[in-house]
Amino acid sequence: MTASPETDRAQVADRLLGGSVRRSHDSLVEIDWDAPQDPDLFYMPPEMITLYGTPLWEQMSHAERVELSRQEVANVFSRAVWFENTLNQGLLRAMLHQDPTSSHVHYALTELGDETRHMVMFGKMISAIDAEPYRLSKLEAVAVQALPFWYRGLMLYVAALCGEEVIDDVQRQTLHHRQLQPIVAQTMRIHIAEEARHI
């Protein structure tokens, strides 16, 4: 006799919950937020910096290029905080209409916990590199507040997969760069590991 789709879904959720227990990270403990940063190392690979390869880039000193990478990585992680925020709102809205005793709702709540910890980690990283977070403009703030209303049914998961896949791809390209600040690499390593489970 074959299992029902609902039984299969519950088994997958149980497996994911088990994986969350075994492979969750605590960035507040695992990352040395006070470690000194090497002034010669980049915060993101030079090839990914917006001005890379332009005449202006060629005129910049190494220190100016590193500083630009610091500012740009702060922008990337600031945006990631707001993206995670919209996904969390969408997941919470979806769960209003679901069975709170089911394994897949428990896994969604576990993912919410992961995403919330990621938002804390991104904020701590921006602070640790002594950068200012990039704030949303009024128009962007309205869009961020409206997005969760569009995240209904399949659209929630399409948005999650598309957004997380883009972030994951950038992080994988960045992680192994030989000139990367260790604090950025540690942050990305944790995020990649946990998002792989979500995806």
Coordinates of C-alpha atoms in Angstrom, one line a residue:
M1 CA 0.0 0.0 0.0
T2 CA 1.4 3.4 -0.9
A3 CA 1.5 6.3 1.5
S4 CA -0.9 9.3 1.0
P5 CA 0.5 12.6 -0.2
E6 CA -0.3 14.0 3.3
T7 CA 1.7 11.2 5.0
D8 CA 4.6 11.8 2.6
R9 CA 4.5 15.5 3.4
A10 CA 4.5 14.8 7.1
Q11 CA 7.5 12.4 6.7
V12 CA 9.5 15.0 4.8
A13 CA 8.7 17.6 7.4
D14 CA 9.8 15.2 10.2
R15 CA 13.1 14.6 8.3
L16 CA 13.7 18.3 7.9
L17 CA 12.9 18.9 11.6
G18 CA 15.5 16.3 12.5
G19 CA 18.0 18.0 10.2
S20 CA 17.3 21.3 11.8
V21 CA 18.1 19.9 15.3
R22 CA 21.4 18.3 14.0
R23 CA 22.6 21.1 11.8
S24 CA 21.4 24.5 13.3
H25 CA 24.0 27.2 14.0
D26 CA 24.2 29.9 16.6
S27 CA 26.1 32.8 15.1
L28 CA 26.1 34.6 18.4
V29 CA 28.5 31.9 19.7
E30 CA 30.1 30.5 16.5
I31 CA 31.3 33.8 15.0
D32 CA 34.0 35.9 16.7
W33 CA 32.4 39.3 16.3
D34 CA 35.3 41.1 18.0
A35 CA 38.1 39.5 15.9
P36 CA 40.3 42.1 14.3
Q37 CA 39.8 42.7 10.6
D38 CA 42.7 42.7 8.1
P39 CA 42.7 46.2 6.4
D40 CA 44.0 44.6 3.2
L41 CA 41.2 42.0 2.8
F42 CA 38.0 42.6 0.9
Y43 CA 34.5 42.2 2.3
M44 CA 33.3 40.8 -1.0
P45 CA 35.3 39.6 -4.0
P46 CA 36.6 42.5 -6.1
E47 CA 34.9 41.0 -9.2
M48 CA 31.5 41.4 -7.6
I49 CA 31.9 45.1 -6.7
T50 CA 29.9 47.4 -8.8
L51 CA 32.8 49.6 -10.0
Y52 CA 35.1 46.6 -10.8
G53 CA 36.6 46.9 -14.3
T54 CA 35.6 50.5 -14.8
P55 CA 38.0 53.4 -15.3
L56 CA 37.1 54.7 -11.8
W57 CA 38.1 51.3 -10.3
E58 CA 41.5 51.6 -12.0
Q59 CA 42.0 55.0 -10.4
M60 CA 41.2 53.8 -6.9
S61 CA 43.8 52.8 -4.3
H62 CA 43.6 49.3 -2.8
A63 CA 42.3 50.9 0.5
E64 CA 39.5 52.6 -1.4
R65 CA 38.6 49.4 -3.1
V66 CA 38.4 47.6 0.2
E67 CA 36.3 50.4 1.7
L68 CA 33.9 50.2 -1.3
S69 CA 33.6 46.4 -0.7
R70 CA 32.8 47.1 3.0
Q71 CA 30.0 49.5 2.1
E72 CA 28.6 47.2 -0.6
V73 CA 28.5 44.1 1.6
A74 CA 26.7 46.2 4.3
N75 CA 24.2 47.1 1.6
V76 CA 23.8 43.4 0.5
F77 CA 23.2 42.2 4.1
S78 CA 20.9 45.2 4.9
R79 CA 18.7 44.1 1.9
A80 CA 18.9 40.5 3.0
V81 CA 17.4 41.5 6.4
W82 CA 14.4 43.0 4.8
F83 CA 13.9 40.1 2.3
E84 CA 14.0 37.6 5.2
N85 CA 11.5 39.9 7.0
T86 CA 9.0 39.7 4.1
L87 CA 9.3 35.9 3.9
N88 CA 8.7 35.5 7.6
Q89 CA 5.5 37.6 7.3
G90 CA 4.4 35.4 4.4
L91 CA 5.0 32.2 6.4
L92 CA 3.2 33.5 9.4
R93 CA 0.2 34.5 7.3
A94 CA 0.1 31.1 5.7
M95 CA 0.2 29.4 9.0
L96 CA -2.9 31.2 10.2
H97 CA -5.0 28.8 8.1
Q98 CA -3.1 25.6 8.9
D99 CA -3.1 22.9 11.5
P100 CA -0.7 24.0 14.3
T101 CA -0.2 20.3 15.3
S102 CA 1.1 19.3 11.9
S103 CA 4.8 18.5 11.2
H104 CA 4.9 20.8 8.2
V105 CA 3.7 23.8 10.3
H106 CA 6.3 22.9 12.9
Y107 CA 9.0 22.9 10.2
A108 CA 7.7 26.3 8.9
L109 CA 8.0 27.6 12.5
T110 CA 11.6 26.2 12.7
E111 CA 12.4 27.9 9.4
L112 CA 11.0 31.2 10.9
G113 CA 13.4 30.7 13.8
D114 CA 16.3 30.2 11.4
E115 CA 15.4 33.2 9.3
T116 CA 15.1 35.4 12.4
R117 CA 18.5 34.3 13.6
H118 CA 19.9 35.1 10.1
M119 CA 18.5 38.6 10.4
V120 CA 20.3 39.0 13.8
M121 CA 23.5 37.6 12.3
F122 CA 23.3 40.0 9.3
G123 CA 22.7 42.9 11.6
K124 CA 25.6 41.8 13.9
M125 CA 27.9 41.5 10.9
I126 CA 27.1 45.0 9.6
S127 CA 27.8 46.3 13.1
A128 CA 31.0 44.3 13.5
I129 CA 32.5 45.7 10.3
D130 CA 31.6 49.2 11.6
A131 CA 29.3 50.0 8.7
E132 CA 25.9 51.8 8.7
P133 CA 23.0 49.7 7.6
Y134 CA 21.3 50.8 4.4
R135 CA 17.8 52.0 5.2
L136 CA 14.8 51.5 2.9
S137 CA 13.5 54.6 1.1
K138 CA 9.8 55.4 1.7
L139 CA 8.9 53.7 -1.6
E140 CA 11.0 50.6 -0.8
A141 CA 9.4 50.4 2.7
V142 CA 5.9 50.5 1.2
A143 CA 7.0 47.7 -1.2
V144 CA 8.4 45.6 1.6
Q145 CA 5.2 46.0 3.6
A146 CA 3.1 45.1 0.6
L147 CA 5.1 42.0 -0.5
P148 CA 3.7 39.6 2.1
F149 CA 0.2 40.2 0.8
W150 CA 1.4 38.8 -2.6
Y151 CA 3.0 35.8 -0.9
R152 CA 0.0 33.5 -1.1
G153 CA 0.0 29.8 -1.8
L154 CA 2.6 28.8 -4.3
M155 CA 3.9 32.4 -4.7
L156 CA 5.3 32.4 -1.2
Y157 CA 7.5 29.4 -2.0
V158 CA 8.4 30.8 -5.5
A159 CA 9.6 34.1 -3.9
A160 CA 11.5 32.1 -1.2
L161 CA 13.2 29.9 -3.7
C162 CA 14.1 32.7 -6.1
G163 CA 15.3 35.1 -3.4
E164 CA 17.2 32.5 -1.5
E165 CA 18.7 30.9 -4.6
V166 CA 20.1 34.3 -5.7
I167 CA 21.6 35.0 -2.3
D168 CA 22.9 31.5 -2.0
D169 CA 24.6 31.7 -5.5
V170 CA 26.3 35.0 -4.6
Q171 CA 27.5 33.6 -1.2
R172 CA 28.9 30.4 -2.8
Q173 CA 30.9 32.5 -5.3
T174 CA 32.1 34.7 -2.4
L175 CA 32.9 32.2 0.3
H176 CA 36.1 30.7 -1.1
H177 CA 37.7 33.9 -2.3
R178 CA 41.3 34.0 -1.0
Q179 CA 41.1 37.7 -0.1
L180 CA 37.8 37.6 1.9
Q181 CA 37.5 38.9 5.5
P182 CA 37.0 35.9 7.8
I183 CA 34.0 37.4 9.5
V184 CA 32.2 37.6 6.2
A185 CA 33.2 34.1 5.3
Q186 CA 31.9 32.8 8.7
T187 CA 28.6 34.6 8.2
M188 CA 28.1 33.2 4.7
R189 CA 29.1 29.6 5.7
I190 CA 26.3 29.5 8.3
H191 CA 23.8 31.0 6.0
I192 CA 24.6 28.7 3.1
A193 CA 24.4 25.6 5.4
E194 CA 21.0 26.5 6.8
E195 CA 19.5 27.8 3.5
A196 CA 20.5 24.6 1.8
R197 CA 18.0 22.8 4.1
H198 CA 15.3 25.4 3.4
I199 CA 15.7 25.2 -0.3

